[in-house]
CSV table of C-alpha atoms in Angstrom, one decimal:
chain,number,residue,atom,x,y,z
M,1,UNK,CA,1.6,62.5,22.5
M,2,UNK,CA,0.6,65.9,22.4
M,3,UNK,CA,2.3,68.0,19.6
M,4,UNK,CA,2.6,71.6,19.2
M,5,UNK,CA,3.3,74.8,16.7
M,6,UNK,CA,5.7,77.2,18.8
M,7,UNK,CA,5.6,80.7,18.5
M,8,UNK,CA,8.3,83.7,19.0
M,9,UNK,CA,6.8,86.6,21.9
M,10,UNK,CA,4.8,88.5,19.1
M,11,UNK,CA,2.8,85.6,18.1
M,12,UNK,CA,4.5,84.8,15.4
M,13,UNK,CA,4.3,81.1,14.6
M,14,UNK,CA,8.5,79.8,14.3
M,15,UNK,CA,9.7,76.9,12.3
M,16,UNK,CA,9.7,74.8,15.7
M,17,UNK,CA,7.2,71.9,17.0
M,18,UNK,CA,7.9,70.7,20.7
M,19,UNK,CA,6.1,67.5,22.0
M,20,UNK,CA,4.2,67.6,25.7
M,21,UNK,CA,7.2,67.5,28.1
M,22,UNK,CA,9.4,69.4,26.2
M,23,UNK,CA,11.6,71.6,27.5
M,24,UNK,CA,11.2,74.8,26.0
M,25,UNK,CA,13.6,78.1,25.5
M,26,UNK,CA,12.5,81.0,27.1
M,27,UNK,CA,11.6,82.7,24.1
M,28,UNK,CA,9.4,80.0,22.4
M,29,UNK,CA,5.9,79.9,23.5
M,30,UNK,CA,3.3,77.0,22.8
M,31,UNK,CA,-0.5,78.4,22.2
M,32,UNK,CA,-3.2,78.1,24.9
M,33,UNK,CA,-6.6,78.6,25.0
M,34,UNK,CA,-9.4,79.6,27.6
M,35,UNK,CA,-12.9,79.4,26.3
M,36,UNK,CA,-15.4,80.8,28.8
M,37,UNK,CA,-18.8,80.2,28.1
M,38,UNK,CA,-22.1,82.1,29.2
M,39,UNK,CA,-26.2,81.6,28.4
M,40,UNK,CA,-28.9,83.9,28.3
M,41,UNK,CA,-29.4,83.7,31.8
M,42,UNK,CA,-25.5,85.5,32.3
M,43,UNK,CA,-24.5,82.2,34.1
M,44,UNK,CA,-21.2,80.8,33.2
M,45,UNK,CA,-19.9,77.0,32.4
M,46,UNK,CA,-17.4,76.2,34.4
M,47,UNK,CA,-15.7,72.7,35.2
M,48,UNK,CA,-14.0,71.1,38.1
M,49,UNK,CA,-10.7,69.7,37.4
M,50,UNK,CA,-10.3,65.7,38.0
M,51,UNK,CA,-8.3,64.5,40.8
M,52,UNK,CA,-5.4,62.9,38.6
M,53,UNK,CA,-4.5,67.0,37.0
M,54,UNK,CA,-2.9,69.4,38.4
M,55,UNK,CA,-4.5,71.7,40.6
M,56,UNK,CA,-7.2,68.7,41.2
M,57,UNK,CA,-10.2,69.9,41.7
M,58,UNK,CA,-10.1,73.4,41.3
M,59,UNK,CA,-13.2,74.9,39.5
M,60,UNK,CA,-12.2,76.8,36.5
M,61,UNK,CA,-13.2,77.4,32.7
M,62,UNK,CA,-12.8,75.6,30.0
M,63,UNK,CA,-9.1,75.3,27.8
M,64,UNK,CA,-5.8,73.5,27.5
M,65,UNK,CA,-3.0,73.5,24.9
M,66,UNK,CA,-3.7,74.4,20.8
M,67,UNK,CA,-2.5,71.3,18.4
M,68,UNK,CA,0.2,71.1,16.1
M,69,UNK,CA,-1.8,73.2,13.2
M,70,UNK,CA,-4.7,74.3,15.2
M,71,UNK,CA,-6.0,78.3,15.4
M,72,UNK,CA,-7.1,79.4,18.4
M,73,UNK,CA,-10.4,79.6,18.0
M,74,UNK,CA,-10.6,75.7,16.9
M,75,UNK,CA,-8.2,74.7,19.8
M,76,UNK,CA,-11.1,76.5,21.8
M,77,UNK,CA,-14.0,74.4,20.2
M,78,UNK,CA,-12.3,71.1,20.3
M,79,UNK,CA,-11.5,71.9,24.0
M,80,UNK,CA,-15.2,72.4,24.7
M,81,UNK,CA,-16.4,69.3,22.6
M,82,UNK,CA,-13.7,67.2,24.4
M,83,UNK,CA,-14.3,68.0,27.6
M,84,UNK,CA,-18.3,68.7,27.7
M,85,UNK,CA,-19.4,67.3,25.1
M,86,UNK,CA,-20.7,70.5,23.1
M,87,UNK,CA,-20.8,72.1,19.8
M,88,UNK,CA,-20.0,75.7,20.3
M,89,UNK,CA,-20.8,78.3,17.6
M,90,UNK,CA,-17.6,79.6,16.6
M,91,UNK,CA,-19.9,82.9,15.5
M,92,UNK,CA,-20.5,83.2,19.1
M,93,UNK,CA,-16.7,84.0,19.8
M,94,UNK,CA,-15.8,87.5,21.5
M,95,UNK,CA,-11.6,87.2,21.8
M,96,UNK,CA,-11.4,89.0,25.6
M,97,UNK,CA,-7.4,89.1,25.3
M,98,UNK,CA,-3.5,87.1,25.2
M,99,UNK,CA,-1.4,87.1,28.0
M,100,UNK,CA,1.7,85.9,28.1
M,101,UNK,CA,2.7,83.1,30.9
M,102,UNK,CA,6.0,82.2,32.3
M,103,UNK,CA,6.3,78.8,33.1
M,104,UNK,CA,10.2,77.5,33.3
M,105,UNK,CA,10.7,75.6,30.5
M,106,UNK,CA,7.4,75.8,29.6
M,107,UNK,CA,6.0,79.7,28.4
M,108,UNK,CA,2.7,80.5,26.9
M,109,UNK,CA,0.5,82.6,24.7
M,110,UNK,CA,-2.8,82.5,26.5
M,111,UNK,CA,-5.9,83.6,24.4
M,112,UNK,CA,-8.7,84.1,25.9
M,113,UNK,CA,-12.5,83.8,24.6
M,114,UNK,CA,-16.0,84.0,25.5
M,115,UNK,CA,-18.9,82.3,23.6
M,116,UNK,CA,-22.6,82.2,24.0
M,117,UNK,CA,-23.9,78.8,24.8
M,118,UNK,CA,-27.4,77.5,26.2
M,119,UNK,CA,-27.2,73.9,26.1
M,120,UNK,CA,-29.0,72.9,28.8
M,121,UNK,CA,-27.4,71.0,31.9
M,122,UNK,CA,-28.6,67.5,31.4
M,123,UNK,CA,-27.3,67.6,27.9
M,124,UNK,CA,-23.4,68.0,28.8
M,125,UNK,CA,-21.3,65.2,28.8
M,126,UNK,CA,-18.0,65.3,30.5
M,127,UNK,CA,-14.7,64.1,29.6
M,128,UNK,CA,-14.1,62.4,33.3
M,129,UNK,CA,-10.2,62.3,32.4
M,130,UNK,CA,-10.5,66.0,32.8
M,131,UNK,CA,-13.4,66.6,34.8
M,132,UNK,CA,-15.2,65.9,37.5
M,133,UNK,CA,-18.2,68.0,37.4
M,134,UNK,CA,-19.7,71.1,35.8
M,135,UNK,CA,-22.1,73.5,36.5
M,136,UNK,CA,-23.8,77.0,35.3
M,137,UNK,CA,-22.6,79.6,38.2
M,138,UNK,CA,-23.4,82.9,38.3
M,139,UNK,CA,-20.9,85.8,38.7
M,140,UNK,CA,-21.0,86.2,42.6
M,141,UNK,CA,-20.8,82.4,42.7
M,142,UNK,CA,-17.5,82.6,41.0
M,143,UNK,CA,-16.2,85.3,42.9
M,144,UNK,CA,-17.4,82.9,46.1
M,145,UNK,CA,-15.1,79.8,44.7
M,146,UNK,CA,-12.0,82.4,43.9
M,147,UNK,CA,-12.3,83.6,47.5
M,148,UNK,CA,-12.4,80.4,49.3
M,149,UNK,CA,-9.3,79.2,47.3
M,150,UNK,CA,-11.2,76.8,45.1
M,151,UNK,CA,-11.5,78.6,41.4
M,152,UNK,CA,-8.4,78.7,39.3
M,153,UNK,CA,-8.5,82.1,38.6
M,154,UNK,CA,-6.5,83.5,35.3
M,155,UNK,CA,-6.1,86.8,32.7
M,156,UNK,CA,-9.0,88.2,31.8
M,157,UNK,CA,-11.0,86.8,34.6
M,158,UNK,CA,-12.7,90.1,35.0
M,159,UNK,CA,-13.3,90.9,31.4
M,160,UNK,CA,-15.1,87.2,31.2
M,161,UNK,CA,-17.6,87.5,33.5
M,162,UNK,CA,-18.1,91.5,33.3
M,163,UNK,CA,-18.6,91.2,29.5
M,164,UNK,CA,-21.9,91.2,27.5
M,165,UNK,CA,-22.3,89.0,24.6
């Protein structure tokens, strides 16, 4: 089972742990990560969620919930080795932003990051617990899954896919 450092509003890490499934108070937060990731051709990695999540199969970017102990830059890199199978240059990091999410019983610090990748396609493997598929999409591509309902679009969205790295 999942375990987790809690944190107060400011990001300040509290005294607490809470387990997956906890209930949490409205004013602890666990940590979680989005790691966008973009090549030299300005196409972005993105992943289809499997059918047995929530929101299944809605195309989004990579992340999910820091570990009891983890930063959020290694939350991000265990994230992407997890669920495609890469090695991602923590040097390659640009932090885009946190936003704070409200979920009853649930709240989180969302940090958000964009790394520069090129592994090619056929070398990704993916974590089929947590995805179905993955592909390089361009910007307008994105936009095009976001408009017909079927990208999971979240904070900093924009700043991802407009920003130069």
């Amino acid at each position: 089972m999942e375990k987790w450092d809690l944190y107060d509003k400011d990001f300040n890490k509290l005294e607490k742990i809470a387990y997956r499934g906890d209930r949490l108070a409205d004013d602890e937060y666990h940590l979680v990560v989005n790691a966008w990731i973009v090549n030299d051709e300005n196409k972005f990695l993105i992943t289809q969620r499997a059918p047995n999540k929530a929101h299944p199969r809605m195309w989004e970017c990579t992340g999910g919930s820091a570990l009891f102990g983890e930063s959020d830059i290694d939350a991000c890199i265990r994230e992407i080795k997890e669920e495609l199978g890469i090695d991602i240059d923590a040097n390659s990091a640009k932090f885009l932003g946190t936003a704070h999410r409200y979920y009853e019983g649930c709240p989180d610090i969302l940090r958000v990051y964009l790394f520069k990748d090129n592994t090619p396609f056929e070398k990704i493997k993916i974590q089929e617990e947590e995805v179905m598929a993955a592909m390089w999409a361009t910007k307008e591509e994105i936009l095009n899954l976001i408009e017909e309902g079927k990208f999971e679009a979240n904070p900093y969205l924009n700043e991802a896919i407009d920003t130069k790295i």
